[in-house]
Amino acid sequence: MSGLYTRLVSGLLFPLHERLKQHDSVALRRGLEDSQWWPRERIEALQLERLRALLVHARDHVPYYREGFARIGFDPAAIASLAELQRLPFLGKAEIRANTEALKADDAVGLARFNTGGSSGEPLIFFIGDRRVSHDVAAKWRATRWWGVDIGDPEIVVWGSPIELGAQDRVRALRDRLFRTELLPAFEMSATKLDGFVARIRARRPRMLFGYPSALSHIGLHAERRGIRMDDLGIEVAFCTSERLYDHQREAIERVFGCPVANGYGSRDAGFIAHQCPQGGMHLTAEDLIVEIVDGEGRVLPPGQAGEIVVTHLATGDFPFIRYRTGDVAVMDTATCACGRGLPMLREIQGRATDFVVARDGTVMHGLALIYVLRDLPQVAGFRIVQESLEHTRVQVVPGVGFDADTVGRIEHGLAARLGEGVRIDVEQVAEIAPEKSGKYRYVVSKVDASEVSCAT
Ligand SMILES: [Zn+2]
């Protein structure tokens, strides 16, 4: 049952907020709540229609695609099947970086600049237009409501990014208060901080949790060790995102908070790709996204085989993401879900591993704390951080333009400041960073067991 305040927020305040931002997410969400029940063929027909419109628009308004289509003699108006998408080249981070201006539509509305989140070792600047924002908001909103909760219900968000107090953040803080969202900055996980997080969650009595599975399970296990109950607060669901969700994390979160875990998969660049429903299906946002699974040679794989997730976001006319390589690995599911939704499903999403690291004094930090040190250095073309022990961390670096002894000093200083003085930092220059066996790149690998360390504190 939603409370009166939730109904006020979901039915009035949030729609008003979206209208002020010129987003039409309210109408879009209503549409998605209808189309999710359509049979597969009808959803595919919608995809084809929207794909054709996206490609025709790209030809008419986006210089990169106008030239690209002409070069290969591709007529977007003539496509008759979704498989014809395979005639187009992939869009990788390198292509976006080299063609950022040429990817902007000449009729784009409200383009805003974004930087990829921390887990990628190679920063990417890209643009998102108003229309796409509305679609991503609507998709997330729909998935939230699958779980019997809604925007406006009290929510705790556990997030790893450092809190900055600019004017925009004060506006966000006000908005968060209005929508009853409280942010816990899980950037640093000392025992004292964890005690504070547990107390905030108990005081807030949220109906939903949202955050990294590593962070939520870490907070939960800390409460459990302290003998503090968290399953009596009325938490309905824990939404996990941004990282691979491991079974042991799911079990810990469900046990401690006394609620199911709903896994979500998406990112600012690739969009709101898939989300779990209460019956367990990891449903794609198929009305907005065409997902392909491809092998190392770029061939599309049949369902059941693991490969890289490639996304075409149908609402990206302003700055198209057409056959965008995510770098993540998954398997397309062939089953139908007990919930009856016609939306196709992913299973076994591998990758998105951002480990925790442990400072010398036992403070557990999100791997992003270290990633930020290297990501901010333009002289670094690629990197991987390996925490060998509490006393020793190795950094593999692919040197970029301007890389010198000063850059090495800044890396050493930056990491030592976070991991603790006296920690040995070895910076190794390499020609390239090899992927893990799974084919996925991990930018932070910690061989220190965070759960054992914080037990001792
Ligand atoms: Zn389902």
XYZ file of C-alpha atoms and ligand atoms in Angstrom:
458
model
C 0.000 0.000 0.000
C 1.350 3.407 -0.954
C 0.926 6.170 1.550
C -0.764 9.487 0.870
C 2.540 11.328 0.546
C 3.842 8.784 -1.975
C 0.686 9.189 -4.039
C 1.161 12.973 -3.894
C 4.753 12.696 -5.087
C 4.184 10.021 -7.715
C 0.936 11.528 -8.991
C 1.673 15.240 -8.705
C 5.069 16.477 -7.512
C 7.279 14.239 -9.635
C 5.175 14.770 -12.782
C 5.397 18.527 -12.119
C 9.175 18.276 -11.653
C 9.446 16.398 -14.942
C 7.223 18.923 -16.728
C 9.407 21.783 -15.465
C 12.435 19.980 -16.840
C 10.510 19.484 -20.108
C 10.636 15.726 -19.749
C 7.635 13.687 -20.810
C 8.489 10.717 -18.629
C 4.993 10.551 -17.123
C 3.290 9.773 -20.436
C 6.189 7.541 -21.435
C 5.926 5.490 -18.244
C 2.206 4.974 -18.790
C 2.970 3.763 -22.310
C 5.647 1.370 -21.039
C 3.285 -0.040 -18.429
C 0.975 -0.945 -21.300
C 3.541 -2.255 -23.812
C 5.308 -4.513 -21.297
C 2.350 -6.943 -21.642
C 2.427 -7.007 -25.444
C 3.380 -10.260 -27.180
C 6.990 -10.474 -28.381
C 6.067 -9.934 -32.065
C 4.306 -6.664 -31.325
C 7.293 -5.409 -29.304
C 9.621 -6.335 -32.179
C 7.384 -4.501 -34.642
C 7.644 -1.407 -32.429
C 11.428 -1.812 -32.288
C 11.685 -2.007 -36.070
C 9.514 1.061 -36.555
C 11.530 3.060 -34.028
C 14.856 1.779 -35.389
C 13.945 2.920 -38.887
C 12.976 6.346 -37.556
C 16.235 6.623 -35.575
C 18.365 5.665 -38.579
C 16.520 7.938 -41.014
C 16.902 10.798 -38.543
C 20.598 9.979 -38.155
C 21.076 10.099 -41.910
C 19.268 13.447 -42.174
C 20.683 15.201 -39.102
C 23.869 13.537 -37.800
C 27.035 14.168 -39.878
C 28.811 11.017 -38.639
C 25.994 8.772 -39.885
C 25.218 10.802 -43.005
C 28.753 10.097 -44.204
C 28.918 6.576 -42.773
C 25.685 5.416 -44.433
C 26.700 6.971 -47.774
C 30.064 5.198 -47.649
C 28.485 1.735 -47.343
C 25.421 2.499 -49.484
C 23.014 1.984 -46.589
C 19.431 3.193 -47.033
C 17.854 3.414 -43.563
C 14.342 3.966 -44.947
C 14.475 0.570 -46.657
C 15.259 -1.654 -43.671
C 12.704 -4.425 -43.315
C 14.051 -6.414 -40.379
C 15.907 -5.880 -37.107
C 18.710 -8.122 -38.419
C 19.623 -5.446 -40.970
C 21.060 -3.474 -38.079
C 23.994 -5.896 -38.380
C 25.062 -4.174 -41.608
C 26.154 -1.161 -39.569
C 29.535 -0.860 -37.835
C 29.858 -0.885 -34.052
C 30.207 2.288 -32.058
C 32.964 1.997 -29.487
C 34.399 4.471 -27.043
C 37.236 5.211 -29.516
C 34.739 6.146 -32.272
C 32.794 8.393 -29.901
C 35.994 10.062 -28.717
C 37.178 10.694 -32.292
C 33.786 11.919 -33.587
C 32.152 13.661 -30.633
C 31.100 16.746 -32.624
C 30.027 14.792 -35.723
C 27.748 12.611 -33.564
C 25.631 15.584 -32.469
C 22.371 15.983 -34.386
C 21.926 19.404 -35.987
C 18.413 19.568 -34.480
C 19.380 18.288 -31.018
C 17.374 19.567 -28.023
C 18.920 20.118 -24.599
C 22.200 18.283 -25.140
C 24.046 17.863 -21.848
C 27.622 16.684 -21.471
C 28.368 13.527 -19.478
C 31.420 11.626 -18.387
C 31.264 7.861 -17.903
C 31.169 6.620 -14.346
C 34.219 5.451 -12.530
C 34.498 1.797 -13.383
C 35.852 2.467 -16.854
C 39.573 3.101 -16.960
C 39.223 5.168 -20.088
C 37.051 8.229 -19.524
C 34.418 8.917 -22.144
C 32.707 12.208 -22.841
C 29.349 11.965 -24.564
C 26.070 13.863 -24.834
C 22.502 13.136 -23.831
C 19.473 15.039 -25.071
C 16.200 15.773 -23.248
C 14.221 13.112 -25.103
C 16.577 10.373 -24.014
C 16.532 11.520 -20.376
C 12.740 11.149 -20.344
C 12.968 7.603 -21.678
C 15.601 6.526 -19.162
C 13.650 8.075 -16.262
C 10.428 6.392 -17.415
C 12.112 2.977 -17.741
C 13.564 3.184 -14.248
C 10.249 4.385 -12.849
C 8.390 1.450 -14.423
C 10.848 -1.058 -12.944
C 10.524 0.582 -9.516
C 6.765 0.104 -9.610
C 7.125 -3.594 -10.494
C 8.119 -4.023 -6.862
C 5.121 -2.322 -5.280
C 7.058 0.822 -4.422
C 7.032 4.202 -6.128
C 8.857 7.485 -6.466
C 8.081 9.365 -3.258
C 8.402 6.347 -0.979
C 11.195 6.860 1.596
C 14.430 5.687 0.008
C 18.045 5.297 1.053
C 20.550 5.615 -1.764
C 24.033 4.275 -1.082
C 26.397 5.770 -3.606
C 30.129 5.919 -4.068
C 30.726 9.328 -5.557
C 32.208 12.028 -3.368
C 29.765 14.675 -2.258
C 30.380 18.090 -3.709
C 28.468 21.045 -2.440
C 27.910 23.199 -5.477
C 24.716 25.144 -6.135
C 23.379 22.309 -8.269
C 23.880 19.861 -5.430
C 21.844 22.059 -3.102
C 19.000 21.946 -5.625
C 19.422 18.176 -5.743
C 19.407 18.007 -1.946
C 16.094 19.874 -1.858
C 14.663 17.623 -4.540
C 15.857 14.554 -2.647
C 14.132 15.811 0.499
C 10.911 16.424 -1.383
C 11.016 12.939 -2.897
C 12.145 11.442 0.430
C 15.465 10.175 -0.881
C 18.469 10.220 1.427
C 21.968 9.735 0.083
C 24.615 7.858 2.073
C 28.049 8.504 0.565
C 29.579 5.032 0.676
C 32.915 6.314 -0.461
C 34.608 5.403 2.729
C 33.559 2.481 4.902
C 35.290 2.794 8.247
C 33.611 1.107 11.204
C 32.505 4.541 12.490
C 30.997 5.449 9.105
C 29.239 2.088 8.926
C 27.740 2.610 12.394
C 26.453 5.963 11.140
C 24.931 4.413 7.984
C 23.170 1.720 10.020
C 21.754 4.385 12.346
C 20.555 6.526 9.410
C 18.777 3.583 7.785
C 17.116 2.673 11.093
C 16.008 6.280 11.634
C 14.726 6.740 8.092
C 12.830 3.418 7.891
C 12.993 3.438 4.065
C 10.640 1.385 1.927
C 13.452 0.852 -0.590
C 17.213 0.716 -0.725
C 19.203 1.571 -3.812
C 22.940 1.113 -4.336
C 25.960 -0.976 -5.181
C 25.482 -4.586 -4.062
C 28.960 -4.506 -2.520
C 28.061 -1.448 -0.439
C 24.595 -2.662 0.639
C 25.890 -6.079 1.666
C 28.810 -4.484 3.465
C 26.515 -2.250 5.518
C 24.166 -5.171 6.172
C 26.915 -7.484 7.374
C 28.245 -4.745 9.616
C 24.821 -4.364 11.270
C 24.641 -8.118 11.666
C 28.029 -8.232 13.403
C 26.887 -5.469 15.718
C 23.734 -7.452 16.482
C 21.481 -4.691 15.117
C 18.286 -5.818 13.421
C 17.497 -4.301 10.021
C 14.632 -6.593 8.994
C 12.000 -4.822 11.110
C 12.042 -1.481 9.264
C 9.494 -2.239 6.552
C 12.010 -2.294 3.679
C 10.174 -3.764 0.681
C 13.033 -4.148 -1.804
C 16.740 -3.481 -2.318
C 17.580 -2.255 -5.824
C 21.130 -3.173 -6.807
C 22.969 -1.644 -9.729
C 26.331 -0.665 -11.272
C 28.183 -3.809 -10.292
C 27.952 -7.503 -10.811
C 25.622 -8.898 -8.141
C 27.169 -11.960 -6.510
C 25.008 -14.658 -4.916
C 26.627 -14.196 -1.510
C 25.805 -10.473 -1.633
C 22.199 -11.154 -2.605
C 21.856 -13.635 0.247
C 23.393 -11.247 2.774
C 21.183 -8.311 1.732
C 18.007 -10.422 1.715
C 18.798 -11.945 5.091
C 19.829 -8.768 6.912
C 17.280 -6.329 5.478
C 14.524 -8.921 5.235
C 13.582 -7.976 1.680
C 14.102 -9.277 -1.858
C 16.932 -7.936 -4.021
C 16.073 -6.528 -7.449
C 19.038 -6.439 -9.809
C 19.282 -3.697 -12.399
C 21.696 -3.305 -15.256
C 22.421 -0.089 -17.052
C 24.672 2.913 -17.214
C 24.579 6.569 -18.107
C 26.148 5.879 -21.503
C 24.305 2.674 -22.512
C 20.950 3.484 -20.876
C 18.551 1.629 -18.588
C 19.168 -1.770 -20.177
C 17.496 -4.414 -18.010
C 15.814 -4.865 -14.663
C 14.621 -7.786 -12.628
C 10.928 -8.337 -11.942
C 9.650 -9.997 -8.746
C 9.375 -13.343 -10.585
C 13.125 -13.180 -11.306
C 13.244 -12.313 -15.013
C 15.906 -9.768 -16.006
C 13.711 -7.897 -18.492
C 15.183 -5.688 -21.196
C 13.763 -2.227 -21.775
C 12.949 -3.551 -25.236
C 10.702 -0.647 -26.256
C 13.731 1.669 -26.066
C 16.680 -0.615 -26.650
C 17.791 -3.253 -29.124
C 20.331 -5.527 -27.461
C 22.687 -7.781 -29.400
C 25.180 -10.272 -27.934
C 28.338 -10.480 -30.067
C 31.496 -12.592 -30.044
C 35.117 -11.398 -30.225
C 34.897 -11.052 -34.007
C 31.723 -8.996 -33.772
C 29.364 -11.736 -34.959
C 25.914 -11.784 -33.385
C 25.480 -14.850 -31.165
C 22.301 -16.897 -30.724
C 20.515 -16.902 -27.343
C 22.251 -19.055 -24.741
C 25.806 -18.051 -25.698
C 27.867 -15.550 -23.736
C 29.187 -12.473 -25.517
C 29.566 -8.729 -25.322
C 26.400 -6.676 -24.858
C 25.872 -4.259 -27.750
C 23.125 -1.692 -27.384
C 21.168 0.443 -29.820
C 19.265 3.056 -27.830
C 16.208 4.070 -29.847
C 15.706 7.389 -28.036
C 19.144 8.789 -28.835
C 18.348 10.788 -31.976
C 20.156 13.801 -30.505
C 23.448 11.912 -30.068
C 22.955 8.394 -31.430
C 24.113 5.266 -29.643
C 23.819 2.754 -32.493
C 25.434 -0.660 -31.898
C 27.292 0.708 -28.877
C 29.772 -1.726 -27.335
C 29.298 -1.826 -23.565
C 32.298 -4.038 -22.760
C 30.030 -6.100 -20.475
C 29.331 -9.766 -21.065
C 25.939 -11.495 -20.814
C 23.768 -14.270 -22.191
C 20.369 -13.693 -23.807
C 17.666 -15.761 -22.155
C 15.214 -17.781 -24.239
C 12.763 -18.519 -21.449
C 9.540 -16.629 -20.844
C 8.959 -15.129 -17.422
C 6.235 -16.255 -15.036
C 5.128 -12.610 -14.718
C 3.748 -12.740 -18.266
C 5.592 -9.690 -19.571
C 6.611 -9.963 -23.226
C 9.899 -8.161 -22.643
C 12.890 -10.380 -23.546
C 15.425 -11.171 -20.843
C 19.131 -11.283 -20.135
C 20.772 -13.740 -17.822
C 24.232 -14.100 -16.350
C 25.420 -10.546 -16.616
C 29.127 -10.809 -16.025
C 31.453 -7.924 -15.575
C 30.851 -4.605 -13.882
C 33.164 -5.743 -11.122
C 34.337 -2.823 -9.082
C 35.965 -4.191 -6.006
C 36.379 -2.694 -2.628
C 39.860 -1.878 -1.443
C 41.076 -1.693 2.115
C 43.293 1.046 3.509
C 46.159 0.166 5.812
C 44.163 1.157 8.894
C 41.333 -1.206 7.920
C 39.061 1.418 6.344
C 37.114 -0.213 3.518
C 36.661 2.031 0.486
C 34.922 1.649 -2.817
C 37.404 0.997 -5.656
C 36.219 4.255 -7.202
C 38.209 6.116 -4.550
C 41.363 4.935 -6.301
C 39.975 5.066 -9.826
C 39.320 8.804 -9.466
C 43.051 9.407 -8.859
C 43.990 7.963 -12.247
C 40.921 8.960 -14.193
C 41.687 12.623 -13.609
C 45.139 12.347 -15.215
C 45.042 12.993 -18.984
C 48.564 11.508 -19.228
C 47.134 8.069 -18.440
C 45.625 6.197 -21.410
C 44.607 3.092 -19.465
C 45.219 1.459 -16.125
C 44.588 -1.343 -13.684
C 45.094 -1.196 -9.940
C 45.928 -4.424 -8.108
C 45.892 -4.350 -4.316
C 48.238 -7.218 -3.451
C 48.107 -6.728 0.320
C 47.454 -4.029 2.900
C 51.076 -2.924 2.467
C 51.487 -3.232 -1.300
C 49.515 -2.011 -4.304
C 50.577 -2.282 -7.947
C 49.362 0.042 -10.686
C 49.680 -0.947 -14.332
C 49.603 2.133 -16.525
C 49.422 2.567 -20.276
C 51.288 5.868 -20.693
C 49.562 8.558 -22.732
C 50.818 11.857 -24.134
C 52.852 13.782 -21.555
C 53.353 10.838 -19.183
C 56.515 11.457 -17.150
C 58.122 11.106 -13.733
C 55.836 13.818 -12.393
C 52.770 11.746 -13.411
C 54.206 8.725 -11.600
C 54.727 10.886 -8.510
C 51.141 12.097 -8.617
C 49.805 8.529 -8.881
C 51.972 7.369 -5.990
C 51.019 10.346 -3.855
C 47.292 10.110 -4.691
C 47.027 6.407 -3.911
C 49.147 6.632 -0.763
C 46.904 9.434 0.494
C 43.922 7.075 0.295
C 45.513 3.754 1.224
C 47.685 5.119 4.007
C 51.226 6.405 4.382
C 53.839 3.679 4.213
C 51.924 1.588 1.688
C 54.253 0.618 -1.168
C 52.876 1.793 -4.516
C 54.549 0.330 -7.623
C 53.720 2.036 -10.914
C 54.431 -0.281 -13.846
C 54.311 0.983 -17.430
C 52.689 -1.481 -19.843
C 51.792 -1.371 -23.546
C 48.233 -2.551 -22.925
C 45.982 -3.881 -20.191
C 44.985 -7.482 -20.809
C 41.375 -8.400 -20.006
C 40.390 -10.966 -17.393
C 39.701 -14.553 -18.464
C 36.027 -13.629 -18.811
C 36.991 -11.021 -21.404
C 35.960 -8.256 -19.038
C 38.269 -5.488 -17.958
C 38.509 -4.849 -14.257
C 40.128 -1.630 -13.200
C 40.491 -2.392 -9.530
C 41.350 -5.828 -8.226
C 41.795 -6.317 -4.500
C 43.297 -9.455 -3.041
C 42.527 -8.236 0.478
C 39.324 -9.673 1.936
C 37.360 -6.627 3.044
C 34.935 -8.596 5.238
C 37.760 -10.152 7.275
C 39.493 -6.843 7.794
C 36.461 -4.945 9.048
C 35.646 -7.830 11.441
C 38.735 -6.859 13.333
C 37.727 -3.220 13.776
Zn 9.063 -11.123 -15.263
